[in-house]
Amino acid sequence: MMKLDALRPSPFSAEGKHFIKLSDYSTGELLYLLDSALEMKNLQKKGIPHPYLSGKILGMIFEKSSTRTRVSFEVGMKQLGGDAIFLSSNDIQLGRGETVEDTAKVLSRYLDGLMIRTFGHETIERFANHAEVPVINGLTDLHHPTQVMADLLTIYEHKGKLAGLKLCYIGDGNNNMCHSLLEGAVSVGMDIAVASPAGYAPNAHILQEVKAKANEMNVSVSFTTSAHEAAHEADIIVTDVWTSMGQEEEAAQRLEAFTPYQVNAELCSQAKADFLFLHCLPAHRGEEVTADIIDGSHSVVFDEAENRLHAQKAILKALLEN
């Protein structure tokens, strides 16, 4: 098992970089971003200005609705001395048939960076391939890297380490949170166990890549249909909604499949006594998690939500400062 002192931050090489998925970055680069997030959180708490991005403008394209993503990126840019422009897909030519490629080329002439929250992951990859400025993944159906950076920051703040911990994810394995948690946890030396019903396993290609990285990092990755098995001796339990945006027609089917995977007191008794509970929010109390868990003493969901701001400021600074 790796120890935290065996993992060292390394400079983040921003040249030509986008922030699309966590597996694009080395362990050292991810730790560098977490260190930077802690530094800027400390500066903000002390009221010390940190206008690293003075004069910079971020464009934010939303094809999916958002609370935390929009507000945290917009506030983050302002705290860094820059500004942000909200671009709904219904309000720009992208929504009227202009190609992704043309939109990326045009917006690159106006903006210093783009954050995109969309459905298909191929959309953001097309943006990145044709943009001349950094592109940040604010969420796709396949990955949610900015959220998981906030999750890792929250775990580190509460546990004082990352390497050597066991993270357990309960719920839909084939969703963006699970995929990014797999990539992020393994990269920082954490064991990860995923519990999902049959038919809801993580993306096979992502799982293959993660297992190869796990061998390199000497950590374990496991997938099971038993929530109790996955939660055994876990340091962190994470879940997500059972029906994501765009899956509303599957809601009844998913409710039946995932009901045995509810995070409740009985399930959490399998974890360590000092376990943390995380959820990216919004949560459906009484479905994927009971109110006594999400509102209880083990829950750090609002620290986690706040840390979206600090983690994203670190990403923005790394990509846009130069």
PDB file of C-alpha atoms in Angstrom:
ATOM      1  CA  MET A   1       0.000   0.000   0.000  1.00  0.00           C
ATOM      2  CA  MET A   2       1.361   3.417  -0.956  1.00  0.00           C
ATOM      3  CA  LYS A   3       1.803   6.121   1.653  1.00  0.00           C
ATOM      4  CA  LEU A   4       1.085   9.802   1.044  1.00  0.00           C
ATOM      5  CA  ASP A   5       4.756  10.726   1.389  1.00  0.00           C
ATOM      6  CA  ALA A   6       5.521   8.418  -1.528  1.00  0.00           C
ATOM      7  CA  LEU A   7       3.430  10.661  -3.800  1.00  0.00           C
ATOM      8  CA  ARG A   8       4.922  13.992  -4.759  1.00  0.00           C
ATOM      9  CA  PRO A   9       3.311  16.946  -6.534  1.00  0.00           C
ATOM     10  CA  SER A  10       4.992  17.856  -9.806  1.00  0.00           C
ATOM     11  CA  PRO A  11       4.612  21.028 -11.898  1.00  0.00           C
ATOM     12  CA  PHE A  12       1.515  21.123 -14.059  1.00  0.00           C
ATOM     13  CA  SER A  13       2.571  21.467 -17.676  1.00  0.00           C
ATOM     14  CA  ALA A  14      -0.268  23.574 -19.065  1.00  0.00           C
ATOM     15  CA  GLU A  15       1.104  24.045 -22.561  1.00  0.00           C
ATOM     16  CA  GLY A  16      -1.400  22.674 -25.050  1.00  0.00           C
ATOM     17  CA  LYS A  17      -3.487  21.148 -22.234  1.00  0.00           C
ATOM     18  CA  HIS A  18      -7.202  20.816 -21.784  1.00  0.00           C
ATOM     19  CA  PHE A  19      -8.979  19.375 -18.728  1.00  0.00           C
ATOM     20  CA  ILE A  20     -11.130  16.633 -20.212  1.00  0.00           C
ATOM     21  CA  LYS A  21     -10.592  13.536 -18.053  1.00  0.00           C
ATOM     22  CA  LEU A  22      -8.394  12.718 -15.064  1.00  0.00           C
ATOM     23  CA  SER A  23      -6.513   9.917 -16.785  1.00  0.00           C
ATOM     24  CA  ASP A  24      -4.870  12.554 -19.010  1.00  0.00           C
ATOM     25  CA  TYR A  25      -2.753  13.703 -16.036  1.00  0.00           C
ATOM     26  CA  SER A  26       0.020  12.217 -13.965  1.00  0.00           C
ATOM     27  CA  THR A  27      -0.275  11.579 -10.234  1.00  0.00           C
ATOM     28  CA  GLY A  28       2.109  14.458  -9.598  1.00  0.00           C
ATOM     29  CA  GLU A  29       0.044  16.875 -11.696  1.00  0.00           C
ATOM     30  CA  LEU A  30      -3.177  16.007  -9.881  1.00  0.00           C
ATOM     31  CA  LEU A  31      -1.462  16.483  -6.515  1.00  0.00           C
ATOM     32  CA  TYR A  32      -0.089  19.808  -7.744  1.00  0.00           C
ATOM     33  CA  LEU A  33      -3.638  20.949  -8.535  1.00  0.00           C
ATOM     34  CA  LEU A  34      -4.835  19.839  -5.087  1.00  0.00           C
ATOM     35  CA  ASP A  35      -1.977  21.746  -3.433  1.00  0.00           C
ATOM     36  CA  SER A  36      -2.876  24.809  -5.489  1.00  0.00           C
ATOM     37  CA  ALA A  37      -6.549  24.490  -4.504  1.00  0.00           C
ATOM     38  CA  LEU A  38      -5.603  24.375  -0.814  1.00  0.00           C
ATOM     39  CA  GLU A  39      -3.381  27.426  -1.244  1.00  0.00           C
ATOM     40  CA  MET A  40      -6.117  29.481  -2.897  1.00  0.00           C
ATOM     41  CA  LYS A  41      -8.732  28.331  -0.397  1.00  0.00           C
ATOM     42  CA  ASN A  42      -6.436  29.564   2.368  1.00  0.00           C
ATOM     43  CA  LEU A  43      -5.953  32.909   0.611  1.00  0.00           C
ATOM     44  CA  GLN A  44      -9.698  33.346   0.225  1.00  0.00           C
ATOM     45  CA  LYS A  45     -10.413  32.476   3.859  1.00  0.00           C
ATOM     46  CA  LYS A  46      -7.849  35.085   4.917  1.00  0.00           C
ATOM     47  CA  GLY A  47      -9.336  37.679   2.575  1.00  0.00           C
ATOM     48  CA  ILE A  48      -6.123  37.968   0.564  1.00  0.00           C
ATOM     49  CA  PRO A  49      -6.743  38.872  -3.105  1.00  0.00           C
ATOM     50  CA  HIS A  50      -5.265  36.461  -5.649  1.00  0.00           C
ATOM     51  CA  PRO A  51      -5.940  37.908  -9.128  1.00  0.00           C
ATOM     52  CA  TYR A  52      -3.881  35.363 -11.039  1.00  0.00           C
ATOM     53  CA  LEU A  53      -6.189  35.636 -14.059  1.00  0.00           C
ATOM     54  CA  SER A  54      -6.636  39.399 -14.268  1.00  0.00           C
ATOM     55  CA  GLY A  55      -8.140  40.309 -17.618  1.00  0.00           C
ATOM     56  CA  LYS A  56      -8.883  36.694 -18.605  1.00  0.00           C
ATOM     57  CA  ILE A  57     -12.361  35.697 -19.856  1.00  0.00           C
ATOM     58  CA  LEU A  58     -13.858  32.209 -19.584  1.00  0.00           C
ATOM     59  CA  GLY A  59     -16.736  31.165 -21.839  1.00  0.00           C
ATOM     60  CA  MET A  60     -19.149  28.667 -20.255  1.00  0.00           C
ATOM     61  CA  ILE A  61     -21.292  26.586 -22.623  1.00  0.00           C
ATOM     62  CA  PHE A  62     -24.203  24.768 -20.972  1.00  0.00           C
ATOM     63  CA  GLU A  63     -26.253  22.108 -22.734  1.00  0.00           C
ATOM     64  CA  LYS A  64     -27.245  20.712 -19.311  1.00  0.00           C
ATOM     65  CA  SER A  65     -28.673  22.757 -16.452  1.00  0.00           C
ATOM     66  CA  SER A  66     -26.468  23.416 -13.445  1.00  0.00           C
ATOM     67  CA  THR A  67     -26.247  24.986 -10.002  1.00  0.00           C
ATOM     68  CA  ARG A  68     -22.797  24.214  -8.580  1.00  0.00           C
ATOM     69  CA  THR A  69     -20.918  24.107 -11.887  1.00  0.00           C
ATOM     70  CA  ARG A  70     -22.155  27.459 -13.153  1.00  0.00           C
ATOM     71  CA  VAL A  71     -21.871  29.354  -9.886  1.00  0.00           C
ATOM     72  CA  SER A  72     -18.481  27.920  -8.874  1.00  0.00           C
ATOM     73  CA  PHE A  73     -16.834  28.600 -12.237  1.00  0.00           C
ATOM     74  CA  GLU A  74     -18.299  32.100 -12.486  1.00  0.00           C
ATOM     75  CA  VAL A  75     -17.376  33.041  -8.921  1.00  0.00           C
ATOM     76  CA  GLY A  76     -13.981  31.374  -9.315  1.00  0.00           C
ATOM     77  CA  MET A  77     -13.073  33.456 -12.352  1.00  0.00           C
ATOM     78  CA  LYS A  78     -14.135  36.661 -10.602  1.00  0.00           C
ATOM     79  CA  GLN A  79     -12.103  35.796  -7.491  1.00  0.00           C
ATOM     80  CA  LEU A  80      -9.113  35.165  -9.752  1.00  0.00           C
ATOM     81  CA  GLY A  81      -9.496  38.655 -11.233  1.00  0.00           C
ATOM     82  CA  GLY A  82     -11.092  37.574 -14.502  1.00  0.00           C
ATOM     83  CA  ASP A  83     -14.653  37.171 -15.729  1.00  0.00           C
ATOM     84  CA  ALA A  84     -16.970  34.523 -17.149  1.00  0.00           C
ATOM     85  CA  ILE A  85     -19.672  34.555 -19.823  1.00  0.00           C
ATOM     86  CA  PHE A  86     -22.653  32.175 -19.631  1.00  0.00           C
ATOM     87  CA  LEU A  87     -23.511  30.687 -23.038  1.00  0.00           C
ATOM     88  CA  SER A  88     -26.639  28.551 -23.201  1.00  0.00           C
ATOM     89  CA  SER A  89     -26.699  26.237 -26.196  1.00  0.00           C
ATOM     90  CA  ASN A  90     -30.167  27.666 -26.904  1.00  0.00           C
ATOM     91  CA  ASP A  91     -28.751  31.177 -27.188  1.00  0.00           C
ATOM     92  CA  ILE A  92     -25.757  30.609 -29.465  1.00  0.00           C
ATOM     93  CA  GLN A  93     -25.548  29.401 -33.039  1.00  0.00           C
ATOM     94  CA  LEU A  94     -24.479  25.940 -31.849  1.00  0.00           C
ATOM     95  CA  GLY A  95     -28.126  25.353 -30.990  1.00  0.00           C
ATOM     96  CA  ARG A  96     -29.197  26.386 -34.506  1.00  0.00           C
ATOM     97  CA  GLY A  97     -26.962  24.078 -36.487  1.00  0.00           C
ATOM     98  CA  GLU A  98     -23.491  25.654 -36.454  1.00  0.00           C
ATOM     99  CA  THR A  99     -20.933  22.882 -36.145  1.00  0.00           C
ATOM    100  CA  VAL A 100     -18.974  22.230 -32.963  1.00  0.00           C
ATOM    101  CA  GLU A 101     -15.785  22.738 -34.958  1.00  0.00           C
ATOM    102  CA  ASP A 102     -16.795  26.193 -36.239  1.00  0.00           C
ATOM    103  CA  THR A 103     -18.052  27.255 -32.805  1.00  0.00           C
ATOM    104  CA  ALA A 104     -14.761  26.211 -31.188  1.00  0.00           C
ATOM    105  CA  LYS A 105     -12.718  28.149 -33.744  1.00  0.00           C
ATOM    106  CA  VAL A 106     -14.804  31.312 -33.430  1.00  0.00           C
ATOM    107  CA  LEU A 107     -14.966  31.350 -29.618  1.00  0.00           C
ATOM    108  CA  SER A 108     -11.192  30.790 -29.449  1.00  0.00           C
ATOM    109  CA  ARG A 109     -10.785  34.226 -31.087  1.00  0.00           C
ATOM    110  CA  TYR A 110     -12.742  35.916 -28.275  1.00  0.00           C
ATOM    111  CA  LEU A 111     -12.028  33.943 -25.119  1.00  0.00           C
ATOM    112  CA  ASP A 112      -9.088  32.737 -23.037  1.00  0.00           C
ATOM    113  CA  GLY A 113     -10.731  29.424 -22.164  1.00  0.00           C
ATOM    114  CA  LEU A 114     -13.915  27.389 -22.522  1.00  0.00           C
ATOM    115  CA  MET A 115     -15.805  25.332 -19.964  1.00  0.00           C
ATOM    116  CA  ILE A 116     -18.419  22.992 -21.432  1.00  0.00           C
ATOM    117  CA  ARG A 117     -21.192  21.028 -19.707  1.00  0.00           C
ATOM    118  CA  THR A 118     -22.796  18.709 -22.221  1.00  0.00           C
ATOM    119  CA  PHE A 119     -24.200  15.235 -22.879  1.00  0.00           C
ATOM    120  CA  GLY A 120     -22.065  13.188 -25.264  1.00  0.00           C
ATOM    121  CA  HIS A 121     -18.380  13.050 -24.393  1.00  0.00           C
ATOM    122  CA  GLU A 122     -17.464  13.190 -28.068  1.00  0.00           C
ATOM    123  CA  THR A 123     -18.825  16.754 -28.177  1.00  0.00           C
ATOM    124  CA  ILE A 124     -16.216  18.082 -25.770  1.00  0.00           C
ATOM    125  CA  GLU A 125     -13.483  16.104 -27.515  1.00  0.00           C
ATOM    126  CA  ARG A 126     -14.434  17.779 -30.795  1.00  0.00           C
ATOM    127  CA  PHE A 127     -14.316  21.175 -29.086  1.00  0.00           C
ATOM    128  CA  ALA A 128     -10.872  20.428 -27.675  1.00  0.00           C
ATOM    129  CA  ASN A 129      -9.556  19.202 -31.016  1.00  0.00           C
ATOM    130  CA  HIS A 130     -10.506  22.459 -32.756  1.00  0.00           C
ATOM    131  CA  ALA A 131     -10.198  25.100 -30.007  1.00  0.00           C
ATOM    132  CA  GLU A 132      -7.093  27.238 -29.760  1.00  0.00           C
ATOM    133  CA  VAL A 133      -7.676  27.868 -26.033  1.00  0.00           C
ATOM    134  CA  PRO A 134      -7.924  25.434 -23.092  1.00  0.00           C
ATOM    135  CA  VAL A 135     -11.178  23.486 -22.824  1.00  0.00           C
ATOM    136  CA  ILE A 136     -12.455  22.288 -19.425  1.00  0.00           C
ATOM    137  CA  ASN A 137     -14.947  19.473 -18.954  1.00  0.00           C
ATOM    138  CA  GLY A 138     -17.722  20.746 -16.669  1.00  0.00           C
ATOM    139  CA  LEU A 139     -19.508  17.381 -17.087  1.00  0.00           C
ATOM    140  CA  THR A 140     -20.306  14.903 -19.840  1.00  0.00           C
ATOM    141  CA  ASP A 141     -22.224  11.646 -19.699  1.00  0.00           C
ATOM    142  CA  LEU A 142     -18.883   9.809 -19.457  1.00  0.00           C
ATOM    143  CA  HIS A 143     -16.730  11.929 -17.111  1.00  0.00           C
ATOM    144  CA  HIS A 144     -17.039  14.540 -14.340  1.00  0.00           C
ATOM    145  CA  PRO A 145     -13.404  15.401 -13.524  1.00  0.00           C
ATOM    146  CA  THR A 146     -13.926  18.790 -11.867  1.00  0.00           C
ATOM    147  CA  GLN A 147     -16.303  17.238  -9.322  1.00  0.00           C
ATOM    148  CA  VAL A 148     -13.873  14.467  -8.450  1.00  0.00           C
ATOM    149  CA  MET A 149     -11.051  16.975  -7.928  1.00  0.00           C
ATOM    150  CA  ALA A 150     -13.319  18.593  -5.323  1.00  0.00           C
ATOM    151  CA  ASP A 151     -14.004  15.155  -3.826  1.00  0.00           C
ATOM    152  CA  LEU A 152     -10.284  14.388  -3.486  1.00  0.00           C
ATOM    153  CA  LEU A 153      -9.684  17.797  -1.931  1.00  0.00           C
ATOM    154  CA  THR A 154     -12.470  17.167   0.611  1.00  0.00           C
ATOM    155  CA  ILE A 155     -11.157  13.717   1.505  1.00  0.00           C
ATOM    156  CA  TYR A 156      -7.647  15.059   1.994  1.00  0.00           C
ATOM    157  CA  GLU A 157      -8.884  17.875   4.249  1.00  0.00           C
ATOM    158  CA  HIS A 158     -10.805  15.441   6.485  1.00  0.00           C
ATOM    159  CA  LYS A 159      -8.441  12.457   6.428  1.00  0.00           C
ATOM    160  CA  GLY A 160      -5.059  14.191   6.126  1.00  0.00           C
ATOM    161  CA  LYS A 161      -4.036  11.797   3.365  1.00  0.00           C
ATOM    162  CA  LEU A 162      -5.231  10.117   0.191  1.00  0.00           C
ATOM    163  CA  ALA A 163      -2.895   7.191  -0.462  1.00  0.00           C
ATOM    164  CA  GLY A 164      -3.844   4.040   1.405  1.00  0.00           C
ATOM    165  CA  LEU A 165      -7.531   4.894   1.863  1.00  0.00           C
ATOM    166  CA  LYS A 166     -10.393   2.769   0.529  1.00  0.00           C
ATOM    167  CA  LEU A 167     -13.140   4.513  -1.420  1.00  0.00           C
ATOM    168  CA  CYS A 168     -16.423   2.719  -2.070  1.00  0.00           C
ATOM    169  CA  TYR A 169     -18.823   3.844  -4.792  1.00  0.00           C
ATOM    170  CA  ILE A 170     -22.399   2.522  -4.601  1.00  0.00           C
ATOM    171  CA  GLY A 171     -24.860   2.904  -7.470  1.00  0.00           C
ATOM    172  CA  ASP A 172     -24.744   3.210 -11.248  1.00  0.00           C
ATOM    173  CA  GLY A 173     -21.253   2.128 -12.269  1.00  0.00           C
ATOM    174  CA  ASN A 174     -21.747   3.283 -15.847  1.00  0.00           C
ATOM    175  CA  ASN A 175     -21.994   6.984 -15.045  1.00  0.00           C
ATOM    176  CA  ASN A 176     -19.687   9.989 -15.113  1.00  0.00           C
ATOM    177  CA  MET A 177     -19.063  10.133 -11.364  1.00  0.00           C
ATOM    178  CA  CYS A 178     -18.025   6.503 -11.118  1.00  0.00           C
ATOM    179  CA  HIS A 179     -15.698   6.784 -14.114  1.00  0.00           C
ATOM    180  CA  SER A 180     -13.934   9.883 -12.806  1.00  0.00           C
ATOM    181  CA  LEU A 181     -13.762   8.472  -9.277  1.00  0.00           C
ATOM    182  CA  LEU A 182     -12.091   5.351 -10.648  1.00  0.00           C
ATOM    183  CA  GLU A 183      -9.501   7.436 -12.492  1.00  0.00           C
ATOM    184  CA  GLY A 184      -8.935   9.913  -9.666  1.00  0.00           C
ATOM    185  CA  ALA A 185      -8.787   7.470  -6.765  1.00  0.00           C
ATOM    186  CA  VAL A 186      -6.293   5.155  -8.443  1.00  0.00           C
ATOM    187  CA  SER A 187      -4.097   8.076  -9.535  1.00  0.00           C
ATOM    188  CA  VAL A 188      -3.639   9.259  -5.939  1.00  0.00           C
ATOM    189  CA  GLY A 189      -3.037   5.793  -4.487  1.00  0.00           C
ATOM    190  CA  MET A 190      -6.476   4.897  -3.149  1.00  0.00           C
ATOM    191  CA  ASP A 191      -8.147   1.492  -3.355  1.00  0.00           C
ATOM    192  CA  ILE A 192     -11.612   1.658  -4.903  1.00  0.00           C
ATOM    193  CA  ALA A 193     -14.543  -0.759  -4.813  1.00  0.00           C
ATOM    194  CA  VAL A 194     -17.635  -0.281  -6.999  1.00  0.00           C
ATOM    195  CA  ALA A 195     -20.990  -1.932  -6.303  1.00  0.00           C
ATOM    196  CA  SER A 196     -23.678  -1.846  -8.994  1.00  0.00           C
ATOM    197  CA  PRO A 197     -26.526  -4.078 -10.183  1.00  0.00           C
ATOM    198  CA  ALA A 198     -25.855  -6.433 -13.072  1.00  0.00           C
ATOM    199  CA  GLY A 199     -25.986  -4.493 -16.326  1.00  0.00           C
ATOM    200  CA  TYR A 200     -24.717  -1.257 -14.793  1.00  0.00           C
ATOM    201  CA  ALA A 201     -20.980  -1.935 -14.718  1.00  0.00           C
ATOM    202  CA  PRO A 202     -18.479   0.831 -15.547  1.00  0.00           C
ATOM    203  CA  ASN A 203     -17.467   1.497 -19.129  1.00  0.00           C
ATOM    204  CA  ALA A 204     -15.250  -1.429 -20.164  1.00  0.00           C
ATOM    205  CA  HIS A 205     -12.563   0.700 -21.838  1.00  0.00           C
ATOM    206  CA  ILE A 206     -12.264   3.031 -18.843  1.00  0.00           C
ATOM    207  CA  LEU A 207     -12.142   0.082 -16.444  1.00  0.00           C
ATOM    208  CA  GLN A 208      -9.369  -1.543 -18.470  1.00  0.00           C
ATOM    209  CA  GLU A 209      -7.281   1.649 -18.385  1.00  0.00           C
ATOM    210  CA  VAL A 210      -7.914   2.111 -14.655  1.00  0.00           C
ATOM    211  CA  LYS A 211      -6.871  -1.442 -13.824  1.00  0.00           C
ATOM    212  CA  ALA A 212      -3.611  -0.958 -15.733  1.00  0.00           C
ATOM    213  CA  LYS A 213      -2.950   2.223 -13.727  1.00  0.00           C
ATOM    214  CA  ALA A 214      -3.872   0.405 -10.500  1.00  0.00           C
ATOM    215  CA  ASN A 215      -1.184  -2.197 -11.160  1.00  0.00           C
ATOM    216  CA  GLU A 216       1.334   0.607 -11.636  1.00  0.00           C
ATOM    217  CA  MET A 217       0.231   2.299  -8.406  1.00  0.00           C
ATOM    218  CA  ASN A 218      -0.050  -0.972  -6.432  1.00  0.00           C
ATOM    219  CA  VAL A 219      -3.668  -0.350  -5.464  1.00  0.00           C
ATOM    220  CA  SER A 220      -6.814  -2.434  -5.891  1.00  0.00           C
ATOM    221  CA  VAL A 221      -9.860  -1.906  -8.116  1.00  0.00           C
ATOM    222  CA  SER A 222     -12.837  -4.193  -7.604  1.00  0.00           C
ATOM    223  CA  PHE A 223     -16.350  -4.438  -9.003  1.00  0.00           C
ATOM    224  CA  THR A 224     -19.155  -6.377  -7.326  1.00  0.00           C
ATOM    225  CA  THR A 225     -22.935  -6.609  -7.292  1.00  0.00           C
ATOM    226  CA  SER A 226     -22.840  -6.681  -3.460  1.00  0.00           C
ATOM    227  CA  ALA A 227     -23.079  -3.266  -1.815  1.00  0.00           C
ATOM    228  CA  HIS A 228     -22.131  -4.767   1.556  1.00  0.00           C
ATOM    229  CA  GLU A 229     -18.990  -6.318   0.118  1.00  0.00           C
ATOM    230  CA  ALA A 230     -17.886  -3.048  -1.469  1.00  0.00           C
ATOM    231  CA  ALA A 231     -18.573  -1.040   1.699  1.00  0.00           C
ATOM    232  CA  HIS A 232     -16.616  -3.395   3.979  1.00  0.00           C
ATOM    233  CA  GLU A 233     -13.935  -1.409   5.851  1.00  0.00           C
ATOM    234  CA  ALA A 234     -14.387   1.586   3.524  1.00  0.00           C
ATOM    235  CA  ASP A 235     -12.957   4.969   4.541  1.00  0.00           C
ATOM    236  CA  ILE A 236     -15.238   6.823   2.135  1.00  0.00           C
ATOM    237  CA  ILE A 237     -18.674   5.953   0.749  1.00  0.00           C
ATOM    238  CA  VAL A 238     -19.866   7.806  -2.350  1.00  0.00           C
ATOM    239  CA  THR A 239     -23.133   7.589  -4.242  1.00  0.00           C
ATOM    240  CA  ASP A 240     -25.018   9.518  -6.915  1.00  0.00           C
ATOM    241  CA  VAL A 241     -28.585   9.819  -8.170  1.00  0.00           C
ATOM    242  CA  TRP A 242     -29.971   6.703  -9.789  1.00  0.00           C
ATOM    243  CA  THR A 243     -31.450   8.554 -12.771  1.00  0.00           C
ATOM    244  CA  SER A 244     -29.277  11.234 -14.366  1.00  0.00           C
ATOM    245  CA  MET A 245     -30.340  13.959 -16.804  1.00  0.00           C
ATOM    246  CA  GLY A 246     -31.365  12.379 -20.081  1.00  0.00           C
ATOM    247  CA  GLN A 247     -32.372   9.066 -18.444  1.00  0.00           C
ATOM    248  CA  GLU A 248     -35.807  10.116 -17.216  1.00  0.00           C
ATOM    249  CA  GLU A 249     -37.609   7.482 -19.320  1.00  0.00           C
ATOM    250  CA  GLU A 250     -35.687   4.786 -17.409  1.00  0.00           C
ATOM    251  CA  ALA A 251     -36.646   6.113 -13.968  1.00  0.00           C
ATOM    252  CA  ALA A 252     -39.055   3.304 -12.964  1.00  0.00           C
ATOM    253  CA  GLN A 253     -36.703   0.584 -14.188  1.00  0.00           C
ATOM    254  CA  ARG A 254     -33.767   2.161 -12.396  1.00  0.00           C
ATOM    255  CA  LEU A 255     -35.693   2.592  -9.149  1.00  0.00           C
ATOM    256  CA  GLU A 256     -36.383  -1.152  -9.078  1.00  0.00           C
ATOM    257  CA  ALA A 257     -32.791  -2.086  -9.959  1.00  0.00           C
ATOM    258  CA  PHE A 258     -31.074   0.270  -7.512  1.00  0.00           C
ATOM    259  CA  THR A 259     -33.315   0.083  -4.435  1.00  0.00           C
ATOM    260  CA  PRO A 260     -31.058  -2.604  -2.837  1.00  0.00           C
ATOM    261  CA  TYR A 261     -28.136  -0.177  -3.286  1.00  0.00           C
ATOM    262  CA  GLN A 262     -29.468   2.588  -1.069  1.00  0.00           C
ATOM    263  CA  VAL A 263     -26.835   4.078   1.236  1.00  0.00           C
ATOM    264  CA  ASN A 264     -28.390   3.772   4.698  1.00  0.00           C
ATOM    265  CA  ALA A 265     -27.297   3.135   8.273  1.00  0.00           C
ATOM    266  CA  GLU A 266     -27.311  -0.639   7.850  1.00  0.00           C
ATOM    267  CA  LEU A 267     -25.044  -0.483   4.796  1.00  0.00           C
ATOM    268  CA  CYS A 268     -22.759   2.088   6.382  1.00  0.00           C
ATOM    269  CA  SER A 269     -22.243  -0.183   9.394  1.00  0.00           C
ATOM    270  CA  GLN A 270     -19.958  -2.181   7.103  1.00  0.00           C
ATOM    271  CA  ALA A 271     -17.601   0.801   6.722  1.00  0.00           C
ATOM    272  CA  LYS A 272     -15.006   2.043   9.175  1.00  0.00           C
ATOM    273  CA  ALA A 273     -16.311   3.887  12.213  1.00  0.00           C
ATOM    274  CA  ASP A 274     -14.927   7.207  10.958  1.00  0.00           C
ATOM    275  CA  PHE A 275     -16.069   6.869   7.328  1.00  0.00           C
ATOM    276  CA  LEU A 276     -16.935   9.916   5.236  1.00  0.00           C
ATOM    277  CA  PHE A 277     -20.053  10.171   3.083  1.00  0.00           C
ATOM    278  CA  LEU A 278     -19.855  12.097  -0.203  1.00  0.00           C
ATOM    279  CA  HIS A 279     -22.481  12.957  -2.819  1.00  0.00           C
ATOM    280  CA  CYS A 280     -22.003  15.375  -5.722  1.00  0.00           C
ATOM    281  CA  LEU A 281     -25.555  16.774  -5.265  1.00  0.00           C
ATOM    282  CA  PRO A 282     -28.369  17.317  -5.971  1.00  0.00           C
ATOM    283  CA  ALA A 283     -29.475  14.349  -3.867  1.00  0.00           C
ATOM    284  CA  HIS A 284     -32.791  12.526  -3.721  1.00  0.00           C
ATOM    285  CA  ARG A 285     -33.177  11.822  -0.017  1.00  0.00           C
ATOM    286  CA  GLY A 286     -34.994   8.548   0.496  1.00  0.00           C
ATOM    287  CA  GLU A 287     -33.763   7.108  -2.800  1.00  0.00           C
ATOM    288  CA  GLU A 288     -29.992   6.668  -3.221  1.00  0.00           C
ATOM    289  CA  VAL A 289     -29.330   7.850   0.356  1.00  0.00           C
ATOM    290  CA  THR A 290     -31.380   8.173   3.520  1.00  0.00           C
ATOM    291  CA  ALA A 291     -31.728  11.538   5.236  1.00  0.00           C
ATOM    292  CA  ASP A 292     -29.985  10.344   8.415  1.00  0.00           C
ATOM    293  CA  ILE A 293     -26.816   9.596   6.411  1.00  0.00           C
ATOM    294  CA  ILE A 294     -26.622  12.654   4.160  1.00  0.00           C
ATOM    295  CA  ASP A 295     -27.560  14.969   7.039  1.00  0.00           C
ATOM    296  CA  GLY A 296     -25.574  13.040   9.647  1.00  0.00           C
ATOM    297  CA  SER A 297     -22.166  13.439  11.262  1.00  0.00           C
ATOM    298  CA  HIS A 298     -20.300  11.414   8.615  1.00  0.00           C
ATOM    299  CA  SER A 299     -21.556  13.544   5.729  1.00  0.00           C
ATOM    300  CA  VAL A 300     -19.227  16.140   4.206  1.00  0.00           C
ATOM    301  CA  VAL A 301     -21.391  16.941   1.174  1.00  0.00           C
ATOM    302  CA  PHE A 302     -21.457  20.690   1.748  1.00  0.00           C
ATOM    303  CA  ASP A 303     -17.691  20.888   2.262  1.00  0.00           C
ATOM    304  CA  GLU A 304     -17.508  18.896  -0.970  1.00  0.00           C
ATOM    305  CA  ALA A 305     -19.808  21.356  -2.748  1.00  0.00           C
ATOM    306  CA  GLU A 306     -17.761  24.341  -1.529  1.00  0.00           C
ATOM    307  CA  ASN A 307     -14.582  22.689  -2.737  1.00  0.00           C
ATOM    308  CA  ARG A 308     -15.853  22.751  -6.308  1.00  0.00           C
ATOM    309  CA  LEU A 309     -14.920  26.437  -6.192  1.00  0.00           C
ATOM    310  CA  HIS A 310     -11.386  25.926  -4.910  1.00  0.00           C
ATOM    311  CA  ALA A 311     -10.558  22.907  -7.065  1.00  0.00           C
ATOM    312  CA  GLN A 312     -11.777  24.669 -10.184  1.00  0.00           C
ATOM    313  CA  LYS A 313      -9.793  27.797  -9.392  1.00  0.00           C
ATOM    314  CA  ALA A 314      -6.688  25.625  -9.311  1.00  0.00           C
ATOM    315  CA  ILE A 315      -7.556  24.161 -12.704  1.00  0.00           C
ATOM    316  CA  LEU A 316      -8.310  27.597 -14.148  1.00  0.00           C
ATOM    317  CA  LYS A 317      -5.052  29.044 -12.849  1.00  0.00           C
ATOM    318  CA  ALA A 318      -3.004  26.126 -14.177  1.00  0.00           C
ATOM    319  CA  LEU A 319      -4.535  26.329 -17.652  1.00  0.00           C
ATOM    320  CA  LEU A 320      -5.091  30.041 -18.190  1.00  0.00           C
ATOM    321  CA  GLU A 321      -2.412  31.905 -16.241  1.00  0.00           C
ATOM    322  CA  ASN A 322       0.209  31.677 -18.964  1.00  0.00           C
TER     323      ASN A 322
END
